[in-house]
């Protein structure tokens, strides 16, 4: 089953990392995991933006037109998948500096399962209050970082001391990718591809 490690990374992450490491799936298996999990924030994002409306502070609800919400959701979906693939590529290249040579599939598995809690935060969009999404997002981010730090020594076969430095480097690269993604959004919005609000 595509999502057979999903429960394990929440209930017993270290044992699950070891299970993933013992029986590596192929590249498309890891890619299909990302493709399915990335649907959560995309679909919920569309529904909350077009049908529920977002509450930001004491102002009135902010809603997008259905076409605009759909375009944003499709862009978000492919942006999330591209972000995980880019992170996996960075992990793969970075590993060489730590005297280890994982396959690209191992790097993709690590990136995919590490990103899963962040993608699951998408469910918080069903209650579209900014403070709630930020709170749940912080929990998701914290657990993703924990999964990264616990998974690196197992998946990349790096000693724990080196694994900590490697994981910190990956977090830094992830933040840089996030800034690039945000900057790209701003550039696209300034070119007239931004959201269209309902009045």
PDB file of C-alpha atoms in Angstrom:
ATOM      1  CA  UNK A   1       0.000   0.000   0.000  1.00  0.00           C
ATOM      2  CA  UNK A   2       1.266   3.453  -0.949  1.00  0.00           C
ATOM      3  CA  UNK A   3       0.723   4.989   2.496  1.00  0.00           C
ATOM      4  CA  UNK A   4       1.781   1.966   4.570  1.00  0.00           C
ATOM      5  CA  UNK A   5       4.439   3.895   6.549  1.00  0.00           C
ATOM      6  CA  UNK A   6       2.148   6.809   7.346  1.00  0.00           C
ATOM      7  CA  UNK A   7       0.868   5.560  10.715  1.00  0.00           C
ATOM      8  CA  UNK A   8       4.278   4.305  11.800  1.00  0.00           C
ATOM      9  CA  UNK A   9       6.083   7.629  11.390  1.00  0.00           C
ATOM     10  CA  UNK A  10       3.632   9.114  13.897  1.00  0.00           C
ATOM     11  CA  UNK A  11       3.458   6.279  16.439  1.00  0.00           C
ATOM     12  CA  UNK A  12       7.023   4.839  16.404  1.00  0.00           C
ATOM     13  CA  UNK A  13       9.212   6.942  14.063  1.00  0.00           C
ATOM     14  CA  UNK A  14      12.639   5.384  14.756  1.00  0.00           C
ATOM     15  CA  UNK A  15      11.370   1.830  14.242  1.00  0.00           C
ATOM     16  CA  UNK A  16       9.546   2.958  11.100  1.00  0.00           C
ATOM     17  CA  UNK A  17      12.688   4.603   9.689  1.00  0.00           C
ATOM     18  CA  UNK A  18      14.498   1.306  10.269  1.00  0.00           C
ATOM     19  CA  UNK A  19      11.702  -0.578   8.475  1.00  0.00           C
ATOM     20  CA  UNK A  20      11.895   1.858   5.530  1.00  0.00           C
ATOM     21  CA  UNK A  21      15.693   1.518   5.439  1.00  0.00           C
ATOM     22  CA  UNK A  22      15.559  -2.304   5.481  1.00  0.00           C
ATOM     23  CA  UNK A  23      13.131  -2.461   2.571  1.00  0.00           C
ATOM     24  CA  UNK A  24      13.600   0.463   0.203  1.00  0.00           C
ATOM     25  CA  UNK A  25      10.787   0.985  -2.258  1.00  0.00           C
ATOM     26  CA  UNK A  26      11.425   2.196  -5.790  1.00  0.00           C
ATOM     27  CA  UNK A  27      11.579   5.835  -6.894  1.00  0.00           C
ATOM     28  CA  UNK A  28       7.990   5.929  -8.151  1.00  0.00           C
ATOM     29  CA  UNK A  29       6.665   4.525  -4.868  1.00  0.00           C
ATOM     30  CA  UNK A  30       8.211   7.450  -2.942  1.00  0.00           C
ATOM     31  CA  UNK A  31       6.997   9.870  -5.616  1.00  0.00           C
ATOM     32  CA  UNK A  32       3.446   8.496  -5.438  1.00  0.00           C
ATOM     33  CA  UNK A  33       3.483   8.985  -1.635  1.00  0.00           C
ATOM     34  CA  UNK A  34       4.271  12.687  -2.172  1.00  0.00           C
ATOM     35  CA  UNK A  35       1.676  12.969  -4.966  1.00  0.00           C
ATOM     36  CA  UNK A  36      -1.087  11.602  -2.699  1.00  0.00           C
ATOM     37  CA  UNK A  37      -0.150  13.492   0.481  1.00  0.00           C
ATOM     38  CA  UNK A  38       0.239  16.794  -1.431  1.00  0.00           C
ATOM     39  CA  UNK A  39      -3.434  16.515  -2.432  1.00  0.00           C
ATOM     40  CA  UNK A  40      -4.459  17.278   1.179  1.00  0.00           C
ATOM     41  CA  UNK A  41      -3.298  20.934   1.376  1.00  0.00           C
ATOM     42  CA  UNK A  42      -4.263  21.522  -2.274  1.00  0.00           C
ATOM     43  CA  UNK A  43      -7.853  20.237  -1.991  1.00  0.00           C
ATOM     44  CA  UNK A  44      -8.491  21.705   1.471  1.00  0.00           C
ATOM     45  CA  UNK A  45      -6.887  24.983   0.346  1.00  0.00           C
ATOM     46  CA  UNK A  46      -9.258  25.172  -2.601  1.00  0.00           C
ATOM     47  CA  UNK A  47     -12.324  24.373  -0.491  1.00  0.00           C
ATOM     48  CA  UNK A  48     -11.495  26.843   2.291  1.00  0.00           C
ATOM     49  CA  UNK A  49     -10.552  29.667  -0.106  1.00  0.00           C
ATOM     50  CA  UNK A  50     -13.553  29.288  -2.430  1.00  0.00           C
ATOM     51  CA  UNK A  51     -16.324  28.082  -0.089  1.00  0.00           C
ATOM     52  CA  UNK A  52     -15.487  28.766   3.581  1.00  0.00           C
ATOM     53  CA  UNK A  53     -13.502  32.010   3.413  1.00  0.00           C
ATOM     54  CA  UNK A  54     -10.517  32.985   5.532  1.00  0.00           C
ATOM     55  CA  UNK A  55     -10.788  35.004   8.702  1.00  0.00           C
ATOM     56  CA  UNK A  56      -7.821  37.293   9.314  1.00  0.00           C
ATOM     57  CA  UNK A  57      -8.312  39.293  12.498  1.00  0.00           C
ATOM     58  CA  UNK A  58     -11.589  41.123  13.034  1.00  0.00           C
ATOM     59  CA  UNK A  59     -12.252  41.922   9.352  1.00  0.00           C
ATOM     60  CA  UNK A  60     -14.758  40.254   7.076  1.00  0.00           C
ATOM     61  CA  UNK A  61     -14.176  36.841   5.499  1.00  0.00           C
ATOM     62  CA  UNK A  62     -11.788  36.709   2.546  1.00  0.00           C
ATOM     63  CA  UNK A  63     -12.925  34.468  -0.301  1.00  0.00           C
ATOM     64  CA  UNK A  64     -11.494  33.799  -3.749  1.00  0.00           C
ATOM     65  CA  UNK A  65     -13.456  33.120  -6.906  1.00  0.00           C
ATOM     66  CA  UNK A  66     -13.669  29.397  -7.691  1.00  0.00           C
ATOM     67  CA  UNK A  67     -11.449  29.759 -10.771  1.00  0.00           C
ATOM     68  CA  UNK A  68      -8.819  31.682  -8.817  1.00  0.00           C
ATOM     69  CA  UNK A  69      -8.935  29.203  -5.910  1.00  0.00           C
ATOM     70  CA  UNK A  70      -8.580  26.301  -8.366  1.00  0.00           C
ATOM     71  CA  UNK A  71      -5.566  27.918 -10.077  1.00  0.00           C
ATOM     72  CA  UNK A  72      -3.934  28.575  -6.685  1.00  0.00           C
ATOM     73  CA  UNK A  73      -4.570  24.985  -5.549  1.00  0.00           C
ATOM     74  CA  UNK A  74      -3.110  23.457  -8.716  1.00  0.00           C
ATOM     75  CA  UNK A  75      -0.053  25.726  -8.421  1.00  0.00           C
ATOM     76  CA  UNK A  76       0.280  24.805  -4.722  1.00  0.00           C
ATOM     77  CA  UNK A  77       0.044  21.083  -5.525  1.00  0.00           C
ATOM     78  CA  UNK A  78       2.815  21.123  -8.126  1.00  0.00           C
ATOM     79  CA  UNK A  79       4.864  23.586  -6.043  1.00  0.00           C
ATOM     80  CA  UNK A  80       4.786  21.229  -3.027  1.00  0.00           C
ATOM     81  CA  UNK A  81       5.823  18.218  -5.120  1.00  0.00           C
ATOM     82  CA  UNK A  82       8.618  20.205  -6.799  1.00  0.00           C
ATOM     83  CA  UNK A  83       9.772  21.451  -3.375  1.00  0.00           C
ATOM     84  CA  UNK A  84      10.111  17.909  -1.968  1.00  0.00           C
ATOM     85  CA  UNK A  85      11.926  16.690  -5.102  1.00  0.00           C
ATOM     86  CA  UNK A  86      14.309  19.680  -4.907  1.00  0.00           C
ATOM     87  CA  UNK A  87      14.911  19.014  -1.195  1.00  0.00           C
ATOM     88  CA  UNK A  88      15.675  15.356  -1.983  1.00  0.00           C
ATOM     89  CA  UNK A  89      18.186  16.445  -4.643  1.00  0.00           C
ATOM     90  CA  UNK A  90      19.864  18.780  -2.125  1.00  0.00           C
ATOM     91  CA  UNK A  91      19.951  15.988   0.487  1.00  0.00           C
ATOM     92  CA  UNK A  92      21.528  13.654  -2.056  1.00  0.00           C
ATOM     93  CA  UNK A  93      24.260  16.135  -3.024  1.00  0.00           C
ATOM     94  CA  UNK A  94      24.859  17.221   0.574  1.00  0.00           C
ATOM     95  CA  UNK A  95      25.405  13.609   1.665  1.00  0.00           C
ATOM     96  CA  UNK A  96      28.622  13.450  -0.372  1.00  0.00           C
ATOM     97  CA  UNK A  97      30.199  16.015   1.951  1.00  0.00           C
ATOM     98  CA  UNK A  98      29.501  13.635   4.851  1.00  0.00           C
ATOM     99  CA  UNK A  99      31.244  10.616   3.287  1.00  0.00           C
ATOM    100  CA  UNK A 100      28.075   8.739   2.486  1.00  0.00           C
ATOM    101  CA  UNK A 101      26.487   7.928  -0.849  1.00  0.00           C
ATOM    102  CA  UNK A 102      22.772   7.214  -0.570  1.00  0.00           C
ATOM    103  CA  UNK A 103      20.754   6.490  -3.678  1.00  0.00           C
ATOM    104  CA  UNK A 104      18.474   9.245  -4.928  1.00  0.00           C
ATOM    105  CA  UNK A 105      15.516   7.059  -3.909  1.00  0.00           C
ATOM    106  CA  UNK A 106      16.760   6.980  -0.270  1.00  0.00           C
ATOM    107  CA  UNK A 107      17.014  10.784  -0.321  1.00  0.00           C
ATOM    108  CA  UNK A 108      13.517  11.050  -1.802  1.00  0.00           C
ATOM    109  CA  UNK A 109      12.097   8.685   0.846  1.00  0.00           C
ATOM    110  CA  UNK A 110      13.679  10.770   3.613  1.00  0.00           C
ATOM    111  CA  UNK A 111      12.351  14.012   2.101  1.00  0.00           C
ATOM    112  CA  UNK A 112       8.872  12.548   1.440  1.00  0.00           C
ATOM    113  CA  UNK A 113       8.288  11.118   4.926  1.00  0.00           C
ATOM    114  CA  UNK A 114       9.856  14.163   6.607  1.00  0.00           C
ATOM    115  CA  UNK A 115       7.498  16.478   4.699  1.00  0.00           C
ATOM    116  CA  UNK A 116       4.389  14.400   5.509  1.00  0.00           C
ATOM    117  CA  UNK A 117       3.467  16.124   8.832  1.00  0.00           C
ATOM    118  CA  UNK A 118       3.735  19.522   7.125  1.00  0.00           C
ATOM    119  CA  UNK A 119       1.403  18.389   4.332  1.00  0.00           C
ATOM    120  CA  UNK A 120      -1.040  16.967   6.902  1.00  0.00           C
ATOM    121  CA  UNK A 121      -1.298  20.484   8.370  1.00  0.00           C
ATOM    122  CA  UNK A 122      -3.462  21.110   5.296  1.00  0.00           C
ATOM    123  CA  UNK A 123      -6.409  19.615   7.211  1.00  0.00           C
ATOM    124  CA  UNK A 124      -6.278  22.677   9.495  1.00  0.00           C
ATOM    125  CA  UNK A 125      -7.603  24.684   6.534  1.00  0.00           C
ATOM    126  CA  UNK A 126     -11.049  23.222   7.265  1.00  0.00           C
ATOM    127  CA  UNK A 127     -11.138  25.720  10.150  1.00  0.00           C
ATOM    128  CA  UNK A 128      -9.796  28.729   8.235  1.00  0.00           C
ATOM    129  CA  UNK A 129      -8.653  30.960  11.081  1.00  0.00           C
ATOM    130  CA  UNK A 130      -5.123  32.299  10.651  1.00  0.00           C
ATOM    131  CA  UNK A 131      -4.136  31.813  14.333  1.00  0.00           C
ATOM    132  CA  UNK A 132      -5.324  28.179  14.215  1.00  0.00           C
ATOM    133  CA  UNK A 133      -3.452  27.382  11.009  1.00  0.00           C
ATOM    134  CA  UNK A 134      -0.273  28.998  12.386  1.00  0.00           C
ATOM    135  CA  UNK A 135      -0.535  26.977  15.627  1.00  0.00           C
ATOM    136  CA  UNK A 136      -1.103  23.662  13.840  1.00  0.00           C
ATOM    137  CA  UNK A 137       1.577  24.599  11.295  1.00  0.00           C
ATOM    138  CA  UNK A 138       4.109  25.096  14.086  1.00  0.00           C
ATOM    139  CA  UNK A 139       3.315  21.634  15.488  1.00  0.00           C
ATOM    140  CA  UNK A 140       3.614  20.094  11.992  1.00  0.00           C
ATOM    141  CA  UNK A 141       6.911  21.877  11.327  1.00  0.00           C
ATOM    142  CA  UNK A 142       8.330  20.782  14.708  1.00  0.00           C
ATOM    143  CA  UNK A 143       7.421  17.153  14.049  1.00  0.00           C
ATOM    144  CA  UNK A 144       8.869  17.306  10.515  1.00  0.00           C
ATOM    145  CA  UNK A 145      12.159  18.600  11.932  1.00  0.00           C
ATOM    146  CA  UNK A 146      12.093  15.824  14.573  1.00  0.00           C
ATOM    147  CA  UNK A 147      11.517  13.213  11.845  1.00  0.00           C
ATOM    148  CA  UNK A 148      14.450  14.619   9.878  1.00  0.00           C
ATOM    149  CA  UNK A 149      16.834  14.516  12.853  1.00  0.00           C
ATOM    150  CA  UNK A 150      15.738  10.988  13.820  1.00  0.00           C
ATOM    151  CA  UNK A 151      15.689   9.672  10.243  1.00  0.00           C
ATOM    152  CA  UNK A 152      19.025  10.957   8.924  1.00  0.00           C
ATOM    153  CA  UNK A 153      21.349   8.616  10.907  1.00  0.00           C
ATOM    154  CA  UNK A 154      19.192   5.610   9.923  1.00  0.00           C
ATOM    155  CA  UNK A 155      18.415   6.419   6.272  1.00  0.00           C
ATOM    156  CA  UNK A 156      21.717   8.046   5.318  1.00  0.00           C
ATOM    157  CA  UNK A 157      23.924   5.771   7.468  1.00  0.00           C
ATOM    158  CA  UNK A 158      25.636   8.758   9.066  1.00  0.00           C
ATOM    159  CA  UNK A 159      26.812   8.649  12.724  1.00  0.00           C
ATOM    160  CA  UNK A 160      24.487  10.627  15.027  1.00  0.00           C
ATOM    161  CA  UNK A 161      27.038  13.431  15.692  1.00  0.00           C
ATOM    162  CA  UNK A 162      27.542  14.015  11.950  1.00  0.00           C
ATOM    163  CA  UNK A 163      23.837  13.393  11.385  1.00  0.00           C
ATOM    164  CA  UNK A 164      22.969  16.393  13.551  1.00  0.00           C
ATOM    165  CA  UNK A 165      25.163  18.704  11.424  1.00  0.00           C
ATOM    166  CA  UNK A 166      23.810  17.158   8.209  1.00  0.00           C
ATOM    167  CA  UNK A 167      20.197  17.591   9.381  1.00  0.00           C
ATOM    168  CA  UNK A 168      20.860  21.210  10.360  1.00  0.00           C
ATOM    169  CA  UNK A 169      22.296  21.819   6.886  1.00  0.00           C
ATOM    170  CA  UNK A 170      19.166  20.262   5.326  1.00  0.00           C
ATOM    171  CA  UNK A 171      16.901  22.503   7.470  1.00  0.00           C
ATOM    172  CA  UNK A 172      18.875  25.535   6.243  1.00  0.00           C
ATOM    173  CA  UNK A 173      18.512  24.382   2.611  1.00  0.00           C
ATOM    174  CA  UNK A 174      14.783  23.832   3.225  1.00  0.00           C
ATOM    175  CA  UNK A 175      14.410  27.400   4.486  1.00  0.00           C
ATOM    176  CA  UNK A 176      16.255  28.708   1.419  1.00  0.00           C
ATOM    177  CA  UNK A 177      13.876  26.692  -0.825  1.00  0.00           C
ATOM    178  CA  UNK A 178      10.915  28.168   1.053  1.00  0.00           C
ATOM    179  CA  UNK A 179      12.208  31.710   0.493  1.00  0.00           C
ATOM    180  CA  UNK A 180      12.689  30.948  -3.242  1.00  0.00           C
ATOM    181  CA  UNK A 181       9.114  29.581  -3.424  1.00  0.00           C
ATOM    182  CA  UNK A 182       7.735  32.680  -1.678  1.00  0.00           C
ATOM    183  CA  UNK A 183       9.745  35.021  -3.891  1.00  0.00           C
ATOM    184  CA  UNK A 184       8.464  33.177  -6.990  1.00  0.00           C
ATOM    185  CA  UNK A 185       4.877  33.647  -5.736  1.00  0.00           C
ATOM    186  CA  UNK A 186       5.430  37.388  -5.270  1.00  0.00           C
ATOM    187  CA  UNK A 187       6.920  37.697  -8.774  1.00  0.00           C
ATOM    188  CA  UNK A 188       3.981  35.790 -10.304  1.00  0.00           C
ATOM    189  CA  UNK A 189       1.484  37.924  -8.364  1.00  0.00           C
ATOM    190  CA  UNK A 190       3.169  41.123  -9.574  1.00  0.00           C
ATOM    191  CA  UNK A 191       2.816  39.832 -13.151  1.00  0.00           C
ATOM    192  CA  UNK A 192      -0.963  39.681 -12.691  1.00  0.00           C
ATOM    193  CA  UNK A 193      -1.250  36.007 -11.756  1.00  0.00           C
ATOM    194  CA  UNK A 194      -2.354  36.701  -8.176  1.00  0.00           C
ATOM    195  CA  UNK A 195      -5.614  35.709  -6.485  1.00  0.00           C
ATOM    196  CA  UNK A 196      -8.957  37.186  -7.523  1.00  0.00           C
ATOM    197  CA  UNK A 197     -11.132  38.025  -4.521  1.00  0.00           C
ATOM    198  CA  UNK A 198     -14.895  37.839  -4.291  1.00  0.00           C
ATOM    199  CA  UNK A 199     -16.588  41.084  -3.335  1.00  0.00           C
TER     200      UNK A 199
END
